[in-house]
PDB file of C-alpha atoms (C1' of nucleotides) in Angstrom:
ATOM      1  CA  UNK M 191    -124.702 163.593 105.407  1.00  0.00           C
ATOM      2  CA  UNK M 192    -124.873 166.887 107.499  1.00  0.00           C
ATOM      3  CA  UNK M 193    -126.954 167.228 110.322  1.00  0.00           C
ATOM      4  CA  UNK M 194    -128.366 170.323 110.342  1.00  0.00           C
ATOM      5  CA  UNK M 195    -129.447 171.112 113.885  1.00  0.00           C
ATOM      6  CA  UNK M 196    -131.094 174.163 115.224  1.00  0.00           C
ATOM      7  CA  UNK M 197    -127.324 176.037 115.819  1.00  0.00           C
ATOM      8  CA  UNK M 198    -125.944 175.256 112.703  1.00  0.00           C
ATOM      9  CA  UNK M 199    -129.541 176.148 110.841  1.00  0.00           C
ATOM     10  CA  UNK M 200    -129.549 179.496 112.591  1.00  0.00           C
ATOM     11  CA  UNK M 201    -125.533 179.681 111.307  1.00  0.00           C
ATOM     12  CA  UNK M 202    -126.117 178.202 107.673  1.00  0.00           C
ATOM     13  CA  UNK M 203    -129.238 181.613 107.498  1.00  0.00           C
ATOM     14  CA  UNK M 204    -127.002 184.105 109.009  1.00  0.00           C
ATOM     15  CA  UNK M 205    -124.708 183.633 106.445  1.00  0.00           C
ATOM     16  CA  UNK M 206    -127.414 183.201 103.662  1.00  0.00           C
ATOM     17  CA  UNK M 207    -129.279 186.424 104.235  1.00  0.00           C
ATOM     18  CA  UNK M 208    -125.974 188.291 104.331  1.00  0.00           C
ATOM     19  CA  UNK M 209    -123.254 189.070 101.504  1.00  0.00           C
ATOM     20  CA  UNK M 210    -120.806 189.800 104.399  1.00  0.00           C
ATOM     21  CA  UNK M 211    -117.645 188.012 104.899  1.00  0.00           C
ATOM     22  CA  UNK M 212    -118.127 186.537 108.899  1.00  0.00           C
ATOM     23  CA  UNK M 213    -115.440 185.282 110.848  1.00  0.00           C
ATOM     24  CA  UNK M 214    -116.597 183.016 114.083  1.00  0.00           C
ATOM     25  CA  UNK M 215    -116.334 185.947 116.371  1.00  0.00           C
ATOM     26  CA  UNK M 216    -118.616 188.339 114.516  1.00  0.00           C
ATOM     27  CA  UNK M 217    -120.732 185.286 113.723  1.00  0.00           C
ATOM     28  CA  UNK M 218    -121.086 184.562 117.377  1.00  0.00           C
ATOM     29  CA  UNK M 219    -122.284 188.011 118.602  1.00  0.00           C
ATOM     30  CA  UNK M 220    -124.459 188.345 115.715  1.00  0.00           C
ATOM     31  CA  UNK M 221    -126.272 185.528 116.738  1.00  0.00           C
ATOM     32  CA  UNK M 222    -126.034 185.951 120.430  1.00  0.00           C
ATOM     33  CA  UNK M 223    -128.176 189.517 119.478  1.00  0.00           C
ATOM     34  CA  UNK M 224    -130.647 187.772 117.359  1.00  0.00           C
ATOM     35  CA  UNK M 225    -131.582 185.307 120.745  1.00  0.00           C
ATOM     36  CA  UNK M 226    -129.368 182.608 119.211  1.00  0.00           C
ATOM     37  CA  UNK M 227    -126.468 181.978 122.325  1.00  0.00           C
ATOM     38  CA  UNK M 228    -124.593 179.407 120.785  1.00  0.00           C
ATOM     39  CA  UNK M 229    -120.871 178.776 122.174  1.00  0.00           C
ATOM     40  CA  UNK M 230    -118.342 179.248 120.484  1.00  0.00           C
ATOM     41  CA  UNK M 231    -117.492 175.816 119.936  1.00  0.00           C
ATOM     42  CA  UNK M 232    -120.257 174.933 118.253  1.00  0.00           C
ATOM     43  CA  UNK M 233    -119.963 177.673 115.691  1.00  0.00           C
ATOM     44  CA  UNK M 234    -116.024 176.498 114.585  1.00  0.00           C
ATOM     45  CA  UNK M 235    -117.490 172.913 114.426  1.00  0.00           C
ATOM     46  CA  UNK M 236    -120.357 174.307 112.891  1.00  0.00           C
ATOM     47  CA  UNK M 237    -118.555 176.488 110.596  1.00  0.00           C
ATOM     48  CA  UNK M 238    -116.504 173.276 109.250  1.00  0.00           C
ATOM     49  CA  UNK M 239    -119.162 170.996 108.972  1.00  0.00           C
ATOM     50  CA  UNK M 240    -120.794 173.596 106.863  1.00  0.00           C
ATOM     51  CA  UNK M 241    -118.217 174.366 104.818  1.00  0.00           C
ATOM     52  CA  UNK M 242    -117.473 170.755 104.047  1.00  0.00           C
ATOM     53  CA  UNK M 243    -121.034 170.382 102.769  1.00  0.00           C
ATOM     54  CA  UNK M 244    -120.351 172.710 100.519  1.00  0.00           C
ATOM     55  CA  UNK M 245    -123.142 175.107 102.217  1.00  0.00           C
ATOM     56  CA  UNK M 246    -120.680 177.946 102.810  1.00  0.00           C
ATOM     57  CA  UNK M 247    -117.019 178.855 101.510  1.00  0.00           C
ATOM     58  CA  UNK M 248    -114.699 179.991 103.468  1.00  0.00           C
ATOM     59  CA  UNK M 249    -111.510 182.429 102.389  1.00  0.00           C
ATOM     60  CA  UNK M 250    -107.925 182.701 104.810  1.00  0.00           C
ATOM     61  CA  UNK M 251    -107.280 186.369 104.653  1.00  0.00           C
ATOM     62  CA  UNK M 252    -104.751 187.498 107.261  1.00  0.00           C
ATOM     63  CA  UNK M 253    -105.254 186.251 110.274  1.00  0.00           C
ATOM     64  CA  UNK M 254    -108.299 184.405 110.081  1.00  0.00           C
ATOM     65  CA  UNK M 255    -110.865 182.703 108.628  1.00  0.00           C
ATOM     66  CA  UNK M 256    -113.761 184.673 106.723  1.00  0.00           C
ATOM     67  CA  UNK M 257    -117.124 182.229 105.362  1.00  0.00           C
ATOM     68  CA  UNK M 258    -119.749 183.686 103.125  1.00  0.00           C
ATOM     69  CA  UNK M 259    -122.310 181.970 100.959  1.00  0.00           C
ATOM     70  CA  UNK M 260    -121.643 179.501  98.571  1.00  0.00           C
ATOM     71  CA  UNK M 261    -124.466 180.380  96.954  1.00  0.00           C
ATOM     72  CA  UNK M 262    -122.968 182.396  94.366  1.00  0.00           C
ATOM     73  CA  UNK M 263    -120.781 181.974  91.452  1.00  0.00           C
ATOM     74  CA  UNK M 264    -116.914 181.787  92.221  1.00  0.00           C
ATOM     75  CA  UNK M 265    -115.240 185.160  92.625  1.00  0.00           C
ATOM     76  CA  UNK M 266    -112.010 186.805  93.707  1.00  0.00           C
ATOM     77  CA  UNK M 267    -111.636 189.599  96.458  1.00  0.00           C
ATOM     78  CA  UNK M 268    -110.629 193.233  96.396  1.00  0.00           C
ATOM     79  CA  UNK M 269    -109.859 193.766 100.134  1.00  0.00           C
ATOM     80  CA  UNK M 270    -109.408 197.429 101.819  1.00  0.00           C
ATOM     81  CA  UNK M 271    -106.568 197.932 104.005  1.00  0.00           C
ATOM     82  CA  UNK M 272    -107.776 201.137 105.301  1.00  0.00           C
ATOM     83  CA  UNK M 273    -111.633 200.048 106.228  1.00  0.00           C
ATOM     84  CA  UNK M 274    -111.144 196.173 105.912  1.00  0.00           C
ATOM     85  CA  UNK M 275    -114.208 196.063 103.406  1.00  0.00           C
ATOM     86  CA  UNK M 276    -114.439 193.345 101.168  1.00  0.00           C
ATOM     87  CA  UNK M 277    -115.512 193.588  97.535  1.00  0.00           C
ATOM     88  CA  UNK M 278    -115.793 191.362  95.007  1.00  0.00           C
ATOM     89  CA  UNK M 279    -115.067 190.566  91.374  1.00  0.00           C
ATOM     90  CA  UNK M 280    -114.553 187.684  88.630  1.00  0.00           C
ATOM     91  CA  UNK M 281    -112.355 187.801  86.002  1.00  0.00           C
ATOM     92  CA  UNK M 282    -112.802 185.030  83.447  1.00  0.00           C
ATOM     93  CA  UNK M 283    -109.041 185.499  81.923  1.00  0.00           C
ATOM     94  CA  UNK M 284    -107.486 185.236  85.131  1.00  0.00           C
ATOM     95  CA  UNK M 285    -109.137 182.227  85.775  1.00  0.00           C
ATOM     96  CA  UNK M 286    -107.964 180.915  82.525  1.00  0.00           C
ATOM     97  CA  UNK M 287    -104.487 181.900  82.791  1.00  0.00           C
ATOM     98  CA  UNK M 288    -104.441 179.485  86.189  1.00  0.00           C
ATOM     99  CA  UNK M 289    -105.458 176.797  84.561  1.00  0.00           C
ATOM    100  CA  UNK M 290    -102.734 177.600  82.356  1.00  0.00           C
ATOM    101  CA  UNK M 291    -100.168 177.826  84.308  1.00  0.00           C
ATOM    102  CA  UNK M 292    -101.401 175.023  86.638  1.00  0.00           C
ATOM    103  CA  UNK M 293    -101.299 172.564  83.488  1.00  0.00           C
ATOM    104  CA  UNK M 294     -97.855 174.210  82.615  1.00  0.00           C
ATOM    105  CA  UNK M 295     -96.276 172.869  85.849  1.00  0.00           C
ATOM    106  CA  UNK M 296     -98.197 169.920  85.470  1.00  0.00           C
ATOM    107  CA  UNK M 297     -99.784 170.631  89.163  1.00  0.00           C
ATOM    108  CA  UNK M 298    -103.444 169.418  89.407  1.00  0.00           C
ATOM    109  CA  UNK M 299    -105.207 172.324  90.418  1.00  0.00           C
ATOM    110  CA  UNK M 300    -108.178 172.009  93.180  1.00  0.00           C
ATOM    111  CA  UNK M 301    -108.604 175.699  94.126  1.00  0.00           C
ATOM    112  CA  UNK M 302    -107.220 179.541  94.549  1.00  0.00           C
ATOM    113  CA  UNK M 303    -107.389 182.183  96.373  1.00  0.00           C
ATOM    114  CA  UNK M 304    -106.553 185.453  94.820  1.00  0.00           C
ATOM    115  CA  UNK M 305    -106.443 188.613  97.170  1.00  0.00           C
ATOM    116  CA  UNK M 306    -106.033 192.246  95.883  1.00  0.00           C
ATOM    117  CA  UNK M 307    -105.274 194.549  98.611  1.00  0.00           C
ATOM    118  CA  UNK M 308    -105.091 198.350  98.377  1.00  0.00           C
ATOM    119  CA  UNK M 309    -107.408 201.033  99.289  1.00  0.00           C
ATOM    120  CA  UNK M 310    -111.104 201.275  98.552  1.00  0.00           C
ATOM    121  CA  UNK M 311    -113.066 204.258  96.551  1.00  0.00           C
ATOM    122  CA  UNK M 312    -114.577 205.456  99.680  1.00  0.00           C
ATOM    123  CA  UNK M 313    -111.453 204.971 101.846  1.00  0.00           C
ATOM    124  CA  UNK M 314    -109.333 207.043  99.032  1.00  0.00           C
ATOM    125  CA  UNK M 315    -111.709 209.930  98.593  1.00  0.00           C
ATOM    126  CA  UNK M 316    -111.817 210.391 102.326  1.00  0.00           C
ATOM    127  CA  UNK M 317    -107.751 210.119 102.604  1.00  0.00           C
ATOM    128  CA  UNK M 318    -107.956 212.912 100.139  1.00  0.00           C
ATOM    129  CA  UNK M 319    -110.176 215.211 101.510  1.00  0.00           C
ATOM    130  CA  UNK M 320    -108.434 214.900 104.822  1.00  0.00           C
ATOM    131  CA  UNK M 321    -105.337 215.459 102.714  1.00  0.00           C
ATOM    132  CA  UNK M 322    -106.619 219.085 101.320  1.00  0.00           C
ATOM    133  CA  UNK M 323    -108.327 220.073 104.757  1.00  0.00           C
TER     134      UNK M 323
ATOM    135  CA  UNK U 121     -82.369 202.730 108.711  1.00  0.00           C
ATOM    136  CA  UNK U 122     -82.573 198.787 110.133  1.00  0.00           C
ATOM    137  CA  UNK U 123     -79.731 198.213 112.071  1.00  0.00           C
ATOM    138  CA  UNK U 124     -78.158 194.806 111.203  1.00  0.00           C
ATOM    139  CA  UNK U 125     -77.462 193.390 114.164  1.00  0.00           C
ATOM    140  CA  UNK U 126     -75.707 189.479 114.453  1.00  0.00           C
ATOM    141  CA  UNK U 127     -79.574 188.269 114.922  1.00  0.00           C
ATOM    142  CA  UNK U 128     -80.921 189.708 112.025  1.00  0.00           C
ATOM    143  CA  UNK U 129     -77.665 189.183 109.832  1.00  0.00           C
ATOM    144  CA  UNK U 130     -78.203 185.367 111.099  1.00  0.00           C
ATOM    145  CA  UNK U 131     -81.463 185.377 109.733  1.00  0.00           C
ATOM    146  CA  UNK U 132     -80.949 187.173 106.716  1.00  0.00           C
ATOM    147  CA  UNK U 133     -78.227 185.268 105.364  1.00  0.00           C
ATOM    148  CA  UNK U 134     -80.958 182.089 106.244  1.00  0.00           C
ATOM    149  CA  UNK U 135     -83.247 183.362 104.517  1.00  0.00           C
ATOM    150  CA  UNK U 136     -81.001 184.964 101.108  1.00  0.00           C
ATOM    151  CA  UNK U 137     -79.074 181.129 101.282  1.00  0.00           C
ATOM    152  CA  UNK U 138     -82.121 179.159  99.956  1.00  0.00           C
ATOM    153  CA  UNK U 139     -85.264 179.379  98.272  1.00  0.00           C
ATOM    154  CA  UNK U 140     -87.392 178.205 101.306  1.00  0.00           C
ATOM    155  CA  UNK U 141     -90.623 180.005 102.504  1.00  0.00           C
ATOM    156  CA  UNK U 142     -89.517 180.213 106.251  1.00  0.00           C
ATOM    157  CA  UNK U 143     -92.148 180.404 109.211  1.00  0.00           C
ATOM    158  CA  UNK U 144     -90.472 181.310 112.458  1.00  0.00           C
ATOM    159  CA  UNK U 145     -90.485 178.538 114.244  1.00  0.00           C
ATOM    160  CA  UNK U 146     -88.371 176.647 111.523  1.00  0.00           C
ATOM    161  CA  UNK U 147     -86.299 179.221 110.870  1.00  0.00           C
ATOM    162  CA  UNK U 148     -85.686 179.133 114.741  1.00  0.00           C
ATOM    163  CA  UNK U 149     -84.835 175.432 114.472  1.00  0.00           C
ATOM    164  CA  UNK U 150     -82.598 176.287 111.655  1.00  0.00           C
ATOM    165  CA  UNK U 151     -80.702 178.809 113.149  1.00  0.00           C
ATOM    166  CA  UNK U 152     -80.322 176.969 116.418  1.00  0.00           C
ATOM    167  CA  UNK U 153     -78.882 173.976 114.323  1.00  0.00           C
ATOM    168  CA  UNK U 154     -76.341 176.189 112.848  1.00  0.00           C
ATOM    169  CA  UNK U 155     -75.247 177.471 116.417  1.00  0.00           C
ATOM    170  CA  UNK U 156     -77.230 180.430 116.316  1.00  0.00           C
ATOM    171  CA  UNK U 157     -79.662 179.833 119.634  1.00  0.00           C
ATOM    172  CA  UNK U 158     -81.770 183.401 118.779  1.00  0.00           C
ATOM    173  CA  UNK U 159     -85.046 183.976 121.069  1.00  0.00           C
ATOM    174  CA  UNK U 160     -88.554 183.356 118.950  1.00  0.00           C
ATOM    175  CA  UNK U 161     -89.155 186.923 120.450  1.00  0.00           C
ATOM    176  CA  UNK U 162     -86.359 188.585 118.161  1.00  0.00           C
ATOM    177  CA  UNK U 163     -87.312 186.263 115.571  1.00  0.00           C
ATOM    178  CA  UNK U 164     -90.544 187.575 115.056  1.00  0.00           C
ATOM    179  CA  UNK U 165     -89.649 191.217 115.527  1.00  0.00           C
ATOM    180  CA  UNK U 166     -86.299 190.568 113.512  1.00  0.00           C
ATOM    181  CA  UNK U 167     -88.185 188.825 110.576  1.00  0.00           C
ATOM    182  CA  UNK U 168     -90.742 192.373 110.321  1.00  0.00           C
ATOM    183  CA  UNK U 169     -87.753 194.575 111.006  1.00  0.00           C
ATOM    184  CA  UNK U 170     -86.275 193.156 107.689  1.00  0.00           C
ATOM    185  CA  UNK U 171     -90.048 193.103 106.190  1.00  0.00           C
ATOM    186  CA  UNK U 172     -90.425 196.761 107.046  1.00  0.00           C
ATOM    187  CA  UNK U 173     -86.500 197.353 105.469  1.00  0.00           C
ATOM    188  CA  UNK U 174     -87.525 195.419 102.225  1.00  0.00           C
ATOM    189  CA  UNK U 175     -85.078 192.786 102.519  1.00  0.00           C
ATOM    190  CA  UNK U 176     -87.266 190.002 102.616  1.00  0.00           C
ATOM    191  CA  UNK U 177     -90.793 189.253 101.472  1.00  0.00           C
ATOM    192  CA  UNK U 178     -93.422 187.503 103.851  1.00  0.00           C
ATOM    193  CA  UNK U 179     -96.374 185.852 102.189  1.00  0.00           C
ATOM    194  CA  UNK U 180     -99.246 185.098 104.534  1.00  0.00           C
ATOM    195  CA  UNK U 181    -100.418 181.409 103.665  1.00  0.00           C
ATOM    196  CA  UNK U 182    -103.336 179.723 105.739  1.00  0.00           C
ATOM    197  CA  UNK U 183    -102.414 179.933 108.939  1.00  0.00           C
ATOM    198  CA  UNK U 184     -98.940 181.289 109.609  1.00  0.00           C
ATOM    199  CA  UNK U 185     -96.986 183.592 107.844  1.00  0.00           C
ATOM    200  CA  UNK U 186     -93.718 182.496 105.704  1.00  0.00           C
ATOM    201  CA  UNK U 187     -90.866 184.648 104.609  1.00  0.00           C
ATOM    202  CA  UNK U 188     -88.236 184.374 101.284  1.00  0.00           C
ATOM    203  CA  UNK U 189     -85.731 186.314 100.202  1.00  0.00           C
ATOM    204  CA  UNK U 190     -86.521 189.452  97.983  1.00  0.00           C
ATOM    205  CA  UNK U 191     -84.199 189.570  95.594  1.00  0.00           C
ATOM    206  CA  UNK U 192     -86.368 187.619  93.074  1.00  0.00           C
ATOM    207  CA  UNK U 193     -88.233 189.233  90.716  1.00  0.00           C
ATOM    208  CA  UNK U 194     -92.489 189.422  91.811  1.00  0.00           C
ATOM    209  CA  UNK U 195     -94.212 185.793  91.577  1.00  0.00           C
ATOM    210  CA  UNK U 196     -96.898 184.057  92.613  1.00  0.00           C
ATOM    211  CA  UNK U 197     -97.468 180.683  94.300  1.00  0.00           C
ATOM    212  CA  UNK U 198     -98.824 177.077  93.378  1.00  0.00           C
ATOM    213  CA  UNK U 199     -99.239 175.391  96.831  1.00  0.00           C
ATOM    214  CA  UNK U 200     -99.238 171.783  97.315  1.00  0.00           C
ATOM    215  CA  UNK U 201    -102.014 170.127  99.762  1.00  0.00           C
ATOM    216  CA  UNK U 202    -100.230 167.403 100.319  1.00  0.00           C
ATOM    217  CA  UNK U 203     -96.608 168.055 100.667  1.00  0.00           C
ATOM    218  CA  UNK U 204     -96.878 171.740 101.468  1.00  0.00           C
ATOM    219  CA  UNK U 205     -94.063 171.917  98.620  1.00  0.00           C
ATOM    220  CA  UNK U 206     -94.649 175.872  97.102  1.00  0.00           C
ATOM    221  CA  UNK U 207     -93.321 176.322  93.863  1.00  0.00           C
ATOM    222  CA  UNK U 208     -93.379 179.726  92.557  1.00  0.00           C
ATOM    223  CA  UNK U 209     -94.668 180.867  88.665  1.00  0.00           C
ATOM    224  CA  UNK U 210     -95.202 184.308  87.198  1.00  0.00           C
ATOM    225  CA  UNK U 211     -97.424 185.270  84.655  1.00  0.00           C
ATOM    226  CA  UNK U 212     -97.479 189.023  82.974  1.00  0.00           C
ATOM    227  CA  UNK U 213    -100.884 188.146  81.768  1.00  0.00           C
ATOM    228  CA  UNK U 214    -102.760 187.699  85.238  1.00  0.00           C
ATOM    229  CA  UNK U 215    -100.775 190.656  86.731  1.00  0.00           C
ATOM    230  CA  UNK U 216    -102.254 192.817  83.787  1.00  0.00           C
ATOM    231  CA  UNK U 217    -105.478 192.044  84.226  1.00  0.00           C
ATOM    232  CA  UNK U 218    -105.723 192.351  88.527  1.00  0.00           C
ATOM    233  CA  UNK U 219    -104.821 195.932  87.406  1.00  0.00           C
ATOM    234  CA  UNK U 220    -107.525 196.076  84.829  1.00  0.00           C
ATOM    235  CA  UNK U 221    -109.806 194.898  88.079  1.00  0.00           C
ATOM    236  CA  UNK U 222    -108.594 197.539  90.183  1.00  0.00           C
ATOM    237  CA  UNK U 223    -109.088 200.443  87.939  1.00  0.00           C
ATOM    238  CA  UNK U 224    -112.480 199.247  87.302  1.00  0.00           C
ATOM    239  CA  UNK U 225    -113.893 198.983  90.986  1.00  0.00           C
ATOM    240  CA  UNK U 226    -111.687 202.162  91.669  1.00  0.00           C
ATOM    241  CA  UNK U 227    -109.339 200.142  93.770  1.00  0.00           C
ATOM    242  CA  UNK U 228    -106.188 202.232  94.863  1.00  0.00           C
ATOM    243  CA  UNK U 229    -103.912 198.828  94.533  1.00  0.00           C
ATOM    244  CA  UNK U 230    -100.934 198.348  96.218  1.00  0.00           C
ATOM    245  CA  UNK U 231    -100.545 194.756  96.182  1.00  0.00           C
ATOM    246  CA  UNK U 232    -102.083 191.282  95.992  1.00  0.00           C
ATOM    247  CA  UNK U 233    -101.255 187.576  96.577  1.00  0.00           C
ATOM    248  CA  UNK U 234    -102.727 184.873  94.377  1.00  0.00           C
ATOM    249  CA  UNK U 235    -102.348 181.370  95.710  1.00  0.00           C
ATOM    250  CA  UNK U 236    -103.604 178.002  93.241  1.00  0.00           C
ATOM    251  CA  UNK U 237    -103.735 174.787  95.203  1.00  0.00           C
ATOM    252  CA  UNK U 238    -103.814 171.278  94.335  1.00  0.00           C
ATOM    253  CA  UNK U 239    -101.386 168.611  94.046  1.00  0.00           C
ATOM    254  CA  UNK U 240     -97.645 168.802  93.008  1.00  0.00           C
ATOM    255  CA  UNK U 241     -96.586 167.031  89.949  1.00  0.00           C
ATOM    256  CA  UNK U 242     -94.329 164.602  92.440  1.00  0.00           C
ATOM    257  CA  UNK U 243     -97.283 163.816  94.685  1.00  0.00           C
ATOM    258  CA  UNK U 244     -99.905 163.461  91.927  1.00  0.00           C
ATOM    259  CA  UNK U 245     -97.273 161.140  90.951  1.00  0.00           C
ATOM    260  CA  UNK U 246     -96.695 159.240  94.041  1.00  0.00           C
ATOM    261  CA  UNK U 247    -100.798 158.858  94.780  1.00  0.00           C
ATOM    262  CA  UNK U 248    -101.232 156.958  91.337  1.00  0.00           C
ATOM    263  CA  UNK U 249     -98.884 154.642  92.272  1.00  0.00           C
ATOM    264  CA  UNK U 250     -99.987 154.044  95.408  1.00  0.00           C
ATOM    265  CA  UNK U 251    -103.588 153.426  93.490  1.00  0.00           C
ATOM    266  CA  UNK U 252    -102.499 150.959  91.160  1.00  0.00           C
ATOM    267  CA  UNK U 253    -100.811 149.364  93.669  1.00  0.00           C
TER     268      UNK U 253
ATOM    269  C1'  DA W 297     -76.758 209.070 128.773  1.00  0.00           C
ATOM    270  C1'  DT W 298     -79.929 207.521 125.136  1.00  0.00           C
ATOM    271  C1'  DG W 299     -81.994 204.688 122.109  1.00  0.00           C
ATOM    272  C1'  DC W 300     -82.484 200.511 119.855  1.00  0.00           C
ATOM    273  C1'  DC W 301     -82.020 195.319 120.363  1.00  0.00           C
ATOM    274  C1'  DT W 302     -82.256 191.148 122.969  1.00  0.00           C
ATOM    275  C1'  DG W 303     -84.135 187.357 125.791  1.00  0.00           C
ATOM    276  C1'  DC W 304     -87.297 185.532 128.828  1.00  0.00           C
ATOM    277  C1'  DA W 305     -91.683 184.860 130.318  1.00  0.00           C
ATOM    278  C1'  DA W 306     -96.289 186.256 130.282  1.00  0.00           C
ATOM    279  C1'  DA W 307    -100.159 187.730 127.467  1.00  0.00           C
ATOM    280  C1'  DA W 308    -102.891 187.827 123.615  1.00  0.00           C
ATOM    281  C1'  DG W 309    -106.018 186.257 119.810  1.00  0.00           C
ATOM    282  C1'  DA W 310    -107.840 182.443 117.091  1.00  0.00           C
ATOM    283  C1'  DT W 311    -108.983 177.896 117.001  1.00  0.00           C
ATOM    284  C1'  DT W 312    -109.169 173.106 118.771  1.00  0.00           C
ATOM    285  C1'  DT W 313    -109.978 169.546 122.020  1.00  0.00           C
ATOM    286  C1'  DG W 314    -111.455 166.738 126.309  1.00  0.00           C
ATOM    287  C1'  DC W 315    -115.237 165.600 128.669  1.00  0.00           C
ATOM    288  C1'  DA W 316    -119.806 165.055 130.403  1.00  0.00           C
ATOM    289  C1'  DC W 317    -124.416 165.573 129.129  1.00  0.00           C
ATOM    290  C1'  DG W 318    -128.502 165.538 126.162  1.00  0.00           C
ATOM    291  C1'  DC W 319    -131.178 164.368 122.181  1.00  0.00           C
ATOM    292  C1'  DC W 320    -133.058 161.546 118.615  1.00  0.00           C
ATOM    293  C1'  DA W 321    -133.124 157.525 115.596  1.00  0.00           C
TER     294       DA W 321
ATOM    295  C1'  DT H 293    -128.644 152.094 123.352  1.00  0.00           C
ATOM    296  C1'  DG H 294    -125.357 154.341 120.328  1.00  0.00           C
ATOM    297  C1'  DG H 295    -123.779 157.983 117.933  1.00  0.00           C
ATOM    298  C1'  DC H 296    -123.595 162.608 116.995  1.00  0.00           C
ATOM    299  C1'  DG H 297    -123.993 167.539 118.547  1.00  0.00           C
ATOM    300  C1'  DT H 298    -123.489 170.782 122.253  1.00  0.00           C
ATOM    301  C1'  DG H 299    -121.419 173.677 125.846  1.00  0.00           C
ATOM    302  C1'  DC H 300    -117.999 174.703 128.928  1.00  0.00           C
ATOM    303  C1'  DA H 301    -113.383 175.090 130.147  1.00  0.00           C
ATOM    304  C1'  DA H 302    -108.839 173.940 129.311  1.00  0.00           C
ATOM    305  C1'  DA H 303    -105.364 173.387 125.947  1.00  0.00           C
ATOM    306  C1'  DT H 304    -102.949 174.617 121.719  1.00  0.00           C
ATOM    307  C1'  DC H 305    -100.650 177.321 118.356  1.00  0.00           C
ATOM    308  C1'  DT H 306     -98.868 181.484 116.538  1.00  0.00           C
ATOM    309  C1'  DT H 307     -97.620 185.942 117.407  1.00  0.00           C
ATOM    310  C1'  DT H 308     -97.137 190.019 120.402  1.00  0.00           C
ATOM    311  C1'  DT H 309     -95.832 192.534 124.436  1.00  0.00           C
ATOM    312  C1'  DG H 310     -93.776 193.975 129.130  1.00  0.00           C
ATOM    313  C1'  DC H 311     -89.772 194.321 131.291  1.00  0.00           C
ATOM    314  C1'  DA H 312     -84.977 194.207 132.716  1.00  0.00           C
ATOM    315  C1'  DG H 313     -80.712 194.292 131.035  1.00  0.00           C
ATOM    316  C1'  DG H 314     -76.861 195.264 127.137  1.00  0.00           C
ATOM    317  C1'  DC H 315     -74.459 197.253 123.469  1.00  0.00           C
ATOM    318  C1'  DA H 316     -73.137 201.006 120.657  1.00  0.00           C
ATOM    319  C1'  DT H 317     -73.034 205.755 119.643  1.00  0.00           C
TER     320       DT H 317
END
DNA sequence: ATGCCTGCAAAAGATTTGCACGCCA
DNA sequence: TGGCGTGCAAATCTTTTGCAGGCAT
C-alpha cells in the first residue's frame, strides 16, 4: 500500500543500516549530511507512513518520539539518564507475566512499552572515578 | 522544604481526592470549576514542585505528562486506546525480574515505567456490540 | 530587605496542517 | 486527469521562561 518514494527510501535505509534510536530531528540532519535535504515535513509524514507499514517501530520516551528498525525481534529498553544511550533487552517472563495480567483484567492487550531508566555501565564507572578524583 | 502555598494545597488536595491521572490542562479546568482560577504557569511549576517534594507521582504517557497521588503503593499501568481509561495492576513477578535485567547489563536502576495497551474490558465490550449490531 | 511564589504573556520545542506545485499511473 | 507526495510556512499543542509584582519571614 506504501509508496515508497525516493525521501522515504533514503528514510526507511537510514534507519535500516543503523541500530540507533532516531527521532525526526536527528533523522533530518543525518540525511541533510548524506546529500539527502528532505524537509521536515516529509520526514514526520514519512516517519508515520513507515511505521504504519510496519517498516519501522517507533517507542514514546520522554518527550518524543524515537523509530528504529522493525527488523528485529521485539525487545524492551534500558535507557541512561546520564548519557541518554539506549540499550536493549528481552525478557521472555516479563512478557509472559503481561499477558497475564492483561487476561487477568480481562483487557485485550495490543502492545507495551516497558522503559528501565537508571544509569549505564559506562556512565557509572565514570561518576565514580570523578567521585574518587 | 516545598512551601505549601494555597496553589499548590489546591492542587494537591485535587490530585490526593481521586484516583485520576491529571495532565495540567485538566487539572486547570478542574480547579477553575471549583473556584480556584490558578495560572497554567504555576500549574506546571506547582505540579514539579510537589514532584520534586514526593507528594505526587507523574507518569509520562505518549504525549503529555499525567500526575496521581503518591500515597499508593508502586504500580504499573494498562492503558486503554480507545477510552484513554488507565487502570493500574502490580505484579511482584515483573518487578523482580526488570531487576534481574538491570544487574545483568550492569544497569545502575533507579526506576522504570511499563505501560500494556489495548482495549478496556468496557470498550472491548461496547465494540462487539456495536459488531453484531 | 530577601527570597520564593504568582500571573501574564512571550518563547520554546515537537509535531501537524494548509496550500500550491509536481510527478506518475 | 486525479491522487498522492513534497516543501514551505504557518499553526498547534504542551511546557518553559522572563519579568514585574506580592507575600511572608
Amino acid at each position: 500500500m506504501i509508496k515508497l518514494t525516493a525521501q522515504r527510501q533514503a528514510i526507511l535505509d537510514t534507519i535500516n543500516q543503523s541500530n540507533q534510536h532516531w527521532d525526526a530531528e536527528v533523522l533530518a540532519r543525518a540525511l541533510s549530511d548524506a546529500g539527502h535535504s528532505i524537509g521536515i515535513a516529509t520526514i514526520y509524514r514519512g516517519l508515520t507512513a513507515l511505521e504504519d507499514a510496519g517498516l519501522i517501530e517507533a517507542i514514546h520516551l520522554g518527550d518524543k518520539k524515537r523509530y528504529e528498525r522493525s527488523d528485529k525481534s521485539h525487545h524492551d529498553h534500558l535507557v541512561c539518564r546520564v548519557c541518554g544511550a539506549i540499550e536493549e533487552f528481552f525478557d521472555a517472563h516479563i512478557e509472559q507475566r503481561q499477558h497475564d495480567v492483561a487476561k487477568q483484567y480481562e483487557f485485550q492487550m495490543d502492545g507495551h512499552q516497558l522503559l528501565i531508566f537508571g544509569t549505564c555501565k559506562q556512565c557509572f564507572n565514570r561518576t565514580k572515578q570523578g567521585e574518587k578524583a
